[in-house]
Short mmCIF file of C-alpha atoms in Angstrom, two decimals:
data_model
loop_
_atom_site.label_atom_id
_atom_site.label_comp_id
_atom_site.label_asym_id
_atom_site.label_seq_id
_atom_site.Cartn_x
_atom_site.Cartn_y
_atom_site.Cartn_z
CA ILE A 1 0.00 0.00 0.00
CA ALA A 2 1.41 3.34 -1.00
CA THR A 3 1.77 5.74 1.86
CA ALA A 4 1.47 9.45 1.33
CA PRO A 5 4.80 10.75 0.13
CA ALA A 6 6.84 12.14 2.99
CA LEU A 7 6.30 15.86 2.98
CA MET A 8 9.38 17.86 2.36
CA ALA A 9 10.92 18.38 5.74
CA GLY A 10 9.48 21.86 5.52
CA GLY A 11 6.09 22.12 3.84
CA PRO A 12 2.99 23.38 5.64
CA ASP A 13 1.07 20.72 7.54
CA ASP A 14 -2.54 19.67 6.96
CA ASP A 15 -4.03 20.43 10.37
CA THR A 16 -7.29 22.35 10.65
CA MET A 17 -7.95 25.20 13.00
CA VAL A 18 -11.09 25.59 15.08
CA ILE A 19 -10.91 28.11 17.91
CA ASN A 20 -12.65 27.31 21.20
CA GLY A 21 -14.34 24.40 19.47
CA GLU A 22 -16.56 26.82 17.54
CA ILE A 23 -14.86 29.37 15.29
CA GLU A 24 -13.88 27.62 12.07
CA MET A 25 -10.88 29.28 10.55
CA THR A 26 -9.72 29.51 6.98
CA THR A 27 -5.97 28.97 7.17
CA LYS A 28 -5.38 28.00 3.54
CA THR A 29 -7.21 29.34 0.55
CA GLU A 30 -6.89 30.38 -3.06
CA ALA A 31 -4.52 33.29 -3.58
CA PRO A 32 -6.16 36.62 -4.47
CA ALA A 33 -6.11 37.56 -8.16
CA HIS A 34 -3.41 40.20 -7.72
CA MET A 35 -0.92 37.46 -6.76
CA GLU A 36 -0.96 35.92 -10.20
CA GLY A 37 2.59 35.49 -11.39
CA THR A 38 4.05 35.17 -7.89
CA GLY A 39 4.16 31.38 -8.08
CA ILE A 40 1.85 31.19 -5.06
CA ASP A 41 -1.61 29.82 -5.79
CA THR A 42 -2.55 28.91 -2.21
CA ILE A 43 -2.11 31.38 0.61
CA ILE A 44 -1.30 29.80 3.96
CA SER A 45 -1.41 31.09 7.51
CA GLY A 46 1.86 31.12 9.44
CA TRP A 47 0.12 28.77 11.89
CA HIS A 48 0.71 25.83 9.53
CA PHE A 49 4.46 26.24 9.79
CA ARG A 50 4.62 25.99 13.56
CA GLU A 51 5.09 22.93 15.76
CA ASP A 52 2.00 21.10 17.04
CA GLU A 53 2.43 22.35 20.62
CA THR A 54 2.64 25.93 19.46
CA GLN A 55 -0.36 25.45 17.19
CA SER A 56 -2.52 23.95 19.90
CA GLN A 57 -2.01 26.94 22.19
CA GLN A 58 -3.94 29.06 19.76
CA LEU A 59 -6.98 26.78 19.68
CA ASP A 60 -8.32 27.64 23.10
CA ASP A 61 -8.53 31.10 24.62
CA PHE A 62 -7.56 29.75 28.03
CA GLU A 63 -4.28 28.51 26.60
CA ASN A 64 -3.64 31.41 24.28
CA GLN A 65 -1.42 33.69 26.31
CA GLY A 66 -2.18 36.54 23.96
CA MET A 67 -5.69 36.61 25.38
CA ILE A 68 -4.40 37.90 28.74
CA PHE A 69 -3.52 41.11 26.93
CA VAL A 70 -6.91 41.21 25.27
CA ASP A 71 -8.42 41.23 28.75
CA ASN A 72 -6.25 44.23 29.66
CA ALA A 73 -7.61 45.98 26.60
CA ARG A 74 -11.20 45.25 27.63
CA ASP A 75 -10.52 47.20 30.82
CA ALA A 76 -8.89 50.01 28.85
CA TRP A 77 -11.89 50.09 26.49
CA ASP A 78 -14.15 51.16 29.37
CA THR A 79 -11.67 53.53 30.96
CA VAL A 80 -12.20 57.27 30.60
CA GLU A 81 -9.02 59.05 29.53
CA GLY A 82 -8.22 62.54 28.29
CA GLU A 83 -9.75 66.00 28.61
CA ALA A 84 -12.97 65.11 26.81
CA GLY A 85 -13.99 62.67 29.52
CA GLU A 86 -14.67 59.82 27.11
CA SER A 87 -13.78 56.16 26.87
CA CYS A 88 -13.80 54.03 23.74
CA ALA A 89 -17.05 52.56 25.05
CA SER A 90 -18.76 55.97 25.16
CA CYS A 91 -18.78 56.12 21.37
CA HIS A 92 -18.33 52.56 20.17
CA GLY A 93 -20.43 50.45 22.58
CA THR A 94 -18.93 47.07 23.24
CA PRO A 95 -15.73 45.72 21.66
CA GLU A 96 -17.91 43.16 19.89
CA ASP A 97 -19.61 46.04 18.06
CA MET A 98 -16.25 46.52 16.32
CA ALA A 99 -16.38 43.08 14.67
CA GLY A 100 -15.58 43.54 10.99
CA VAL A 101 -13.30 46.55 11.45
CA LYS A 102 -9.96 44.75 11.69
CA PRO A 103 -10.30 42.72 8.44
CA VAL A 104 -10.34 45.86 6.26
CA TYR A 105 -7.29 47.57 7.79
CA PRO A 106 -5.01 49.15 6.67
CA LYS A 107 -7.45 51.20 4.63
CA TYR A 108 -7.73 54.58 2.99
CA VAL A 109 -9.59 56.85 5.40
CA ASP A 110 -11.42 59.56 3.48
CA SER A 111 -11.62 62.06 6.31
CA ALA A 112 -7.85 61.80 6.80
CA GLY A 113 -6.88 61.60 3.14
CA GLU A 114 -4.38 58.80 3.79
CA VAL A 115 -4.03 55.07 4.28
CA ARG A 116 -4.16 54.27 7.96
CA THR A 117 -3.43 51.24 10.05
CA LEU A 118 -5.75 50.34 12.90
CA GLN A 119 -3.28 51.82 15.37
CA MET A 120 -3.23 55.14 13.53
CA GLN A 121 -7.02 55.21 13.50
CA MET A 122 -7.26 54.43 17.21
CA ASN A 123 -4.75 57.19 17.90
CA ALA A 124 -6.87 59.62 15.91
CA CYS A 125 -9.73 58.82 18.28
CA ARG A 126 -7.47 59.35 21.24
CA THR A 127 -5.97 62.67 20.19
CA GLU A 128 -8.91 64.23 18.32
CA ARG A 129 -11.94 62.82 20.10
CA MET A 130 -10.73 62.03 23.61
CA GLN A 131 -8.02 64.67 23.90
CA ALA A 132 -5.80 61.97 25.30
CA GLU A 133 -2.20 61.28 24.41
CA ALA A 134 -1.40 59.15 21.41
CA TRP A 135 -0.11 55.67 22.10
CA GLY A 136 3.42 54.88 20.92
CA TYR A 137 3.46 52.74 17.79
CA ASP A 138 3.35 49.04 18.74
CA ALA A 139 3.66 50.10 22.39
CA GLN A 140 1.90 47.92 24.95
CA PRO A 141 -1.49 49.70 25.21
CA ALA A 142 -1.73 50.07 21.43
CA ILE A 143 -0.87 46.47 20.69
CA GLU A 144 -3.26 45.22 23.37
CA MET A 145 -6.13 47.25 21.91
CA GLU A 146 -5.27 46.05 18.42
CA ALA A 147 -5.38 42.49 19.75
CA LEU A 148 -8.85 43.13 21.20
CA MET A 149 -10.06 44.58 17.88
CA SER A 150 -8.63 41.54 16.12
CA SER A 151 -10.02 38.97 18.55
CA VAL A 152 -13.62 40.10 17.99
CA SER A 153 -13.12 39.62 14.22
CA ARG A 154 -11.56 36.17 14.40
CA GLY A 155 -12.81 33.90 11.64
CA MET A 156 -13.73 36.78 9.34
CA PRO A 157 -11.79 36.93 6.08
CA VAL A 158 -9.09 39.55 5.63
CA ASP A 159 -10.44 41.91 2.99
CA VAL A 160 -8.29 44.98 2.45
CA ALA A 161 -8.95 47.21 -0.55
CA ILE A 162 -6.05 47.69 -2.95
CA ASP A 163 -7.64 49.85 -5.60
CA GLY A 164 -9.07 53.37 -5.74
CA PRO A 165 -7.37 55.75 -3.36
CA ALA A 166 -5.46 52.90 -1.68
CA ALA A 167 -3.70 51.95 -4.93
CA GLU A 168 -0.78 54.33 -4.53
CA ALA A 169 0.20 53.03 -1.08
CA TRP A 170 -0.36 49.46 -2.22
CA GLU A 171 2.05 49.91 -5.14
CA MET A 172 4.62 51.41 -2.80
CA GLY A 173 4.24 48.46 -0.44
CA LYS A 174 4.65 46.05 -3.31
CA GLU A 175 7.85 47.72 -4.41
CA ILE A 176 9.26 47.47 -0.89
CA TYR A 177 8.26 43.80 -0.73
CA TYR A 178 10.41 43.00 -3.74
CA THR A 179 13.37 45.26 -2.95
CA ARG A 180 16.53 43.43 -1.92
CA TYR A 181 17.75 45.39 1.07
CA GLY A 182 20.95 45.36 3.04
CA GLN A 183 24.31 43.76 2.70
CA LEU A 184 22.65 40.35 2.35
CA GLU A 185 20.52 41.70 -0.52
CA LEU A 186 17.37 39.88 0.50
CA ALA A 187 13.77 40.95 -0.14
CA CYS A 188 10.68 39.83 1.72
CA ALA A 189 10.02 37.75 -1.39
CA SER A 190 13.42 36.00 -1.16
CA CYS A 191 12.35 34.33 2.05
CA HIS A 192 8.54 34.36 2.12
CA GLU A 193 7.67 33.92 -1.56
CA GLU A 194 10.59 31.91 -3.01
CA ASN A 195 11.39 29.86 0.07
CA TYR A 196 8.35 29.37 2.29
CA GLY A 197 8.25 25.81 3.56
CA ASN A 198 12.05 25.62 3.63
CA TYR A 199 14.14 25.77 6.73
CA ILE A 200 16.68 28.57 7.01
CA ARG A 201 18.90 27.23 9.76
CA ALA A 202 16.44 26.39 12.57
CA ASP A 203 13.66 28.65 11.29
CA HIS A 204 10.80 27.22 9.27
CA LEU A 205 9.91 29.89 6.72
CA SER A 206 6.23 30.76 6.32
CA GLN A 207 4.63 33.03 3.73
CA GLY A 208 5.08 35.94 6.15
CA GLN A 209 1.34 36.58 6.38
CA VAL A 210 0.00 39.19 8.80
CA ASN A 211 -3.50 37.75 9.38
CA GLY A 212 -2.33 36.41 12.76
CA PHE A 213 -1.22 39.76 14.18
CA PRO A 214 -0.72 40.80 16.88
CA THR A 215 1.18 37.60 17.57
CA TYR A 216 2.06 36.30 20.99
CA ARG A 217 5.60 34.99 20.57
CA LEU A 218 6.93 32.33 22.90
CA LYS A 219 10.38 33.72 22.17
CA ASN A 220 9.77 37.07 23.88
CA ALA A 221 6.57 36.25 25.82
CA LYS A 222 4.67 39.31 24.64
CA LEU A 223 2.41 40.57 21.91
CA ASN A 224 4.25 41.63 18.78
CA GLY A 225 3.08 44.14 16.22
CA VAL A 226 3.32 43.89 12.46
CA HIS A 227 5.77 46.77 12.11
CA SER A 228 8.02 45.41 14.83
CA ARG A 229 8.14 42.10 12.98
CA PHE A 230 8.95 43.91 9.73
CA ARG A 231 11.78 45.72 11.51
CA GLY A 232 13.23 42.44 12.70
CA CYS A 233 13.10 40.89 9.25
CA VAL A 234 14.69 43.92 7.56
CA ARG A 235 17.38 44.14 10.25
CA ASP A 236 18.26 40.50 9.58
CA THR A 237 19.26 41.39 6.03
CA ARG A 238 21.95 43.69 7.49
CA ALA A 239 19.96 46.70 6.36
CA GLU A 240 18.90 50.00 7.82
CA THR A 241 15.30 49.40 8.82
CA PHE A 242 12.30 51.72 8.53
CA SER A 243 10.58 52.87 11.72
CA THR A 244 7.40 51.46 13.15
CA GLY A 245 4.54 53.65 11.97
CA SER A 246 6.56 55.01 9.01
CA PRO A 247 4.79 55.56 5.66
CA GLU A 248 6.95 52.75 4.23
CA PHE A 249 5.76 50.21 6.80
CA VAL A 250 2.14 51.38 6.55
CA ALA A 251 2.33 50.77 2.79
CA LEU A 252 4.10 47.44 3.30
CA GLU A 253 1.47 46.36 5.83
CA LEU A 254 -1.29 47.13 3.34
CA TYR A 255 0.48 45.15 0.63
CA VAL A 256 1.30 42.15 2.83
CA ALA A 257 -2.23 42.17 4.30
CA SER A 258 -3.61 42.06 0.74
CA ARG A 259 -1.60 38.91 0.08
CA GLY A 260 -3.70 37.39 2.86
CA ASN A 261 -7.08 38.49 1.52
CA GLY A 262 -9.32 35.48 2.17
CA LEU A 263 -7.47 34.06 5.19
CA SER A 264 -9.24 34.37 8.54
CA VAL A 265 -8.29 37.08 10.99
CA GLU A 266 -6.44 35.13 13.70
CA GLY A 267 -5.00 37.68 16.11
CA PRO A 268 -3.87 37.28 18.73
CA SER A 269 -2.14 34.22 17.33
CA VAL A 270 0.62 32.18 18.96
CA ARG A 271 3.99 31.85 17.24
CA ASN A 272 7.49 30.91 18.32
CA MET B 1 66.51 42.46 20.19
CA ARG B 2 65.53 39.01 19.09
CA LEU B 3 61.87 39.62 20.00
CA THR B 4 61.80 42.79 17.96
CA ALA B 5 63.22 40.96 15.00
CA ILE B 6 60.46 38.36 15.19
CA THR B 7 57.76 41.00 15.52
CA MET B 8 59.25 42.84 12.56
CA ALA B 9 59.32 39.69 10.50
CA ALA B 10 55.71 38.88 11.44
CA SER B 11 54.42 42.29 10.50
CA LEU B 12 56.33 42.12 7.24
CA VAL B 13 54.58 38.87 6.40
CA ALA B 14 51.19 40.33 7.34
CA GLY B 15 51.97 43.40 5.26
CA ALA B 16 52.93 41.28 2.30
CA ALA B 17 49.73 39.20 2.56
CA LEU B 18 47.64 42.37 2.72
CA ALA B 19 49.39 43.87 -0.25
CA ASP B 20 48.62 40.75 -2.26
CA ALA B 21 44.96 40.57 -1.29
CA VAL B 22 42.60 41.75 -4.01
CA ALA B 23 40.16 44.39 -2.73
CA PRO B 24 36.46 43.52 -3.18
CA GLY B 25 36.06 46.22 -5.83
CA ASP B 26 39.04 44.96 -7.86
CA VAL B 27 38.10 41.31 -8.26
CA THR B 28 38.08 40.03 -11.85
CA TYR B 29 35.36 37.53 -12.71
CA THR B 30 35.32 35.52 -15.95
CA GLU B 31 32.19 35.69 -18.06
CA TYR B 32 30.92 32.59 -16.18
CA GLY B 33 31.55 34.14 -12.78
CA GLU B 34 34.79 32.34 -11.92
CA ILE B 35 37.75 33.89 -10.11
CA GLU B 36 40.97 32.33 -11.38
CA THR B 37 43.47 33.23 -8.64
CA SER B 38 43.59 33.34 -4.85
CA LEU B 39 42.00 36.47 -3.40
CA SER B 40 44.46 36.62 -0.51
CA GLY B 41 47.51 35.55 -2.49
CA ALA B 42 47.85 32.61 -0.12
CA PRO B 43 46.42 29.09 -0.11
CA GLY B 44 43.30 28.30 1.96
CA ASP B 45 43.06 26.25 5.13
CA ALA B 46 40.21 23.74 4.82
CA GLU B 47 39.78 23.28 8.56
CA ALA B 48 39.40 27.03 9.12
CA GLY B 49 36.97 27.05 6.19
CA ALA B 50 34.73 24.47 7.86
CA LYS B 51 34.57 26.72 10.90
CA VAL B 52 33.60 29.75 8.79
CA MET B 53 30.81 27.73 7.18
CA THR B 54 29.17 26.74 10.45
CA THR B 55 29.67 29.93 12.46
CA ARG B 56 26.69 32.26 12.68
CA GLY B 57 28.60 35.55 12.65
CA LEU B 58 30.75 34.41 9.70
CA GLY B 59 29.68 32.42 6.63
CA ASN B 60 26.84 30.54 8.29
CA CYS B 61 26.53 28.70 4.98
CA VAL B 62 24.68 25.88 6.73
CA ALA B 63 21.77 28.30 7.27
CA CYS B 64 20.94 27.58 3.63
CA HIS B 65 22.99 24.50 2.67
CA LYS B 66 23.19 20.98 3.98
CA VAL B 67 26.68 19.48 4.20
CA ASP B 68 26.66 16.01 5.73
CA ALA B 69 30.34 16.16 6.59
CA LEU B 70 29.89 19.25 8.76
CA ASP B 71 29.01 18.95 12.41
CA ALA B 72 26.31 21.60 12.74
CA ALA B 73 22.74 21.39 13.99
CA PHE B 74 19.82 22.70 11.92
CA GLN B 75 21.23 22.79 8.40
CA GLY B 76 18.98 24.67 6.03
CA GLU B 77 17.25 23.94 2.72
CA VAL B 78 17.21 27.26 0.90
CA GLY B 79 20.17 26.32 -1.31
CA PRO B 80 21.20 22.94 -2.75
CA PRO B 81 23.13 20.46 -0.57
CA LEU B 82 26.86 20.87 -1.11
CA ASN B 83 27.87 17.23 -0.69
CA GLY B 84 30.29 16.37 -3.48
CA VAL B 85 30.48 19.92 -4.81
CA GLY B 86 34.30 19.81 -4.92
CA GLY B 87 34.00 16.92 -7.37
CA TYR B 88 31.93 18.69 -9.99
CA ARG B 89 32.99 22.32 -9.61
CA SER B 90 36.44 23.80 -10.12
CA GLU B 91 38.25 25.87 -7.55
CA ALA B 92 37.83 28.97 -9.72
CA GLU B 93 34.08 28.40 -9.98
CA LEU B 94 33.72 27.89 -6.23
CA ARG B 95 35.77 31.00 -5.46
CA GLY B 96 33.53 33.03 -7.75
CA ILE B 97 30.35 31.59 -6.23
CA VAL B 98 31.41 32.28 -2.65
CA ALA B 99 32.71 35.78 -3.43
CA ASN B 100 29.65 36.83 -5.41
CA ALA B 101 27.23 34.09 -6.40
CA LYS B 102 25.23 36.56 -8.49
CA MET B 103 27.98 36.49 -11.12
CA THR B 104 27.29 32.78 -11.61
CA PHE B 105 23.57 32.51 -10.78
CA GLU B 106 21.74 35.63 -11.87
CA GLY B 107 19.34 36.89 -9.21
CA THR B 108 20.19 34.16 -6.69
CA VAL B 109 19.19 34.67 -3.06
CA MET B 110 22.70 33.66 -1.99
CA PRO B 111 24.44 36.73 -0.51
CA ALA B 112 27.75 37.99 -1.92
CA PHE B 113 30.45 37.40 0.67
CA TYR B 114 33.15 39.55 -0.93
CA LYS B 115 31.46 42.74 -1.98
CA THR B 116 31.21 46.16 -0.33
CA SER B 117 29.18 48.38 -2.66
CA GLY B 118 25.95 48.58 -4.59
CA PHE B 119 23.61 47.83 -1.67
CA ILE B 120 20.21 49.36 -0.89
CA ARG B 121 20.02 50.77 2.66
CA PRO B 122 23.05 48.87 3.96
CA GLY B 123 23.09 48.51 7.73
CA ASP B 124 25.71 48.55 10.44
CA GLY B 125 25.85 44.78 10.93
CA TYR B 126 22.63 43.47 12.45
CA THR B 127 21.81 46.60 14.44
CA GLY B 128 19.12 47.90 12.06
CA LYS B 129 20.99 51.22 11.91
CA GLY B 130 22.37 52.60 8.68
CA ALA B 131 26.02 52.43 7.62
CA ALA B 132 27.95 54.49 5.09
CA GLU B 133 28.99 52.38 2.13
CA GLU B 134 32.66 53.32 2.48
CA ASP B 135 32.64 51.86 6.00
CA LEU B 136 31.39 48.44 4.96
CA GLU B 137 33.59 45.38 5.35
CA PRO B 138 32.95 42.35 3.16
CA LEU B 139 31.05 39.56 4.98
CA LEU B 140 34.21 37.43 4.79
CA THR B 141 37.86 38.41 4.38
CA ALA B 142 39.90 37.35 1.34
CA GLN B 143 41.58 34.66 3.43
CA GLN B 144 38.28 33.36 4.82
CA ILE B 145 36.99 32.99 1.25
CA GLU B 146 40.11 31.00 0.38
CA ASP B 147 39.62 28.84 3.48
CA VAL B 148 35.99 28.11 2.55
CA VAL B 149 36.99 27.28 -1.03
CA ALA B 150 39.69 24.93 0.27
CA TYR B 151 37.09 23.19 2.42
CA LEU B 152 34.59 22.90 -0.46
CA MET B 153 37.33 21.31 -2.60
CA THR B 154 37.53 18.50 -0.01
CA LEU B 155 33.87 17.62 -0.61
CA LYS B 156 34.23 14.83 -3.16
CA ASP B 157 31.92 11.82 -3.27
#
């Protein structure tokens, strides 16, 4: 009897993800049309490239250590801050009322005339509507609130717009994705498009999707933001990185998010 | 007196080796990407080369290549295994590939180990901070390249 061919040491596994025994997640699906020509026809969550123990921690909110930070954010949601005497709850109701917001970010915000990440948009509420101080980019309170916004959208498909007024930023992000930075001359694509599934030393390369962000990483035992992850990857090419919150990383986030259009929102996910 | 003489002799040798080394910008590649002569002007040391290949801060070649003969955990799969490579590639080819693989394999993801210019946003090592191009050192020295090539030449099936 023929057994299934041994997977390449690397390849993604075939496990399925159901969160808390009820939220069915799409972790592999057909690549969006704009990815034609990339050689990728199936987009795959980073979850598939992790070890079983790491994977299982994400399946149950009591085991997902990222959820502790989501609870902090629930408290912050109801807390009045700033001169205007408002909390997030005063205007937005419950966090669950925000379901569906995370999947479409980053997006072009008409009133601002620019593409914004969720963190930028939350900061606009803080500075303009609450008269509170802006959170630092990827700083603890910001990343916790982003994790809350993500958690209430888990299972919904990522669906960022890449056309219309978002097109310019998207093109910029795409150019960055394919630029070979640093003394090692490596692009995002060198590792996450040409080599996903392969091991690079002890690291199992994924497609570098952002649908799982913020990610709780066992390595540093905290929530990690998209831009902080980008910084780490660019730094590892022996390059000068861009800053968190910079226009370059906002554009790159939009582009990378669009490569995950169709995957479920997973944040806060668990990674190593 | 004697000590001084030895020191003098040693620095003369070092000076001579340096003078013979070809600077990264002056390397001549053949149309197939080979480098015909030693970059350092001296022969390579295979044992030192094996060390360069497995050391993270140096070549770390095993991040991308599997070499059964090397004692290193977690050998990668991004590049082809190098078992037997000394049997089917010449020394000049290997020297060219290690110094700048892009001269042999257009567009390859393999980094150039003996090159100091033409980068986009080069950094100061792995700090994430920028570095001026004129301050960059090649990833490996001329002698380390020769050592790695000498080691690769020992890989014959």
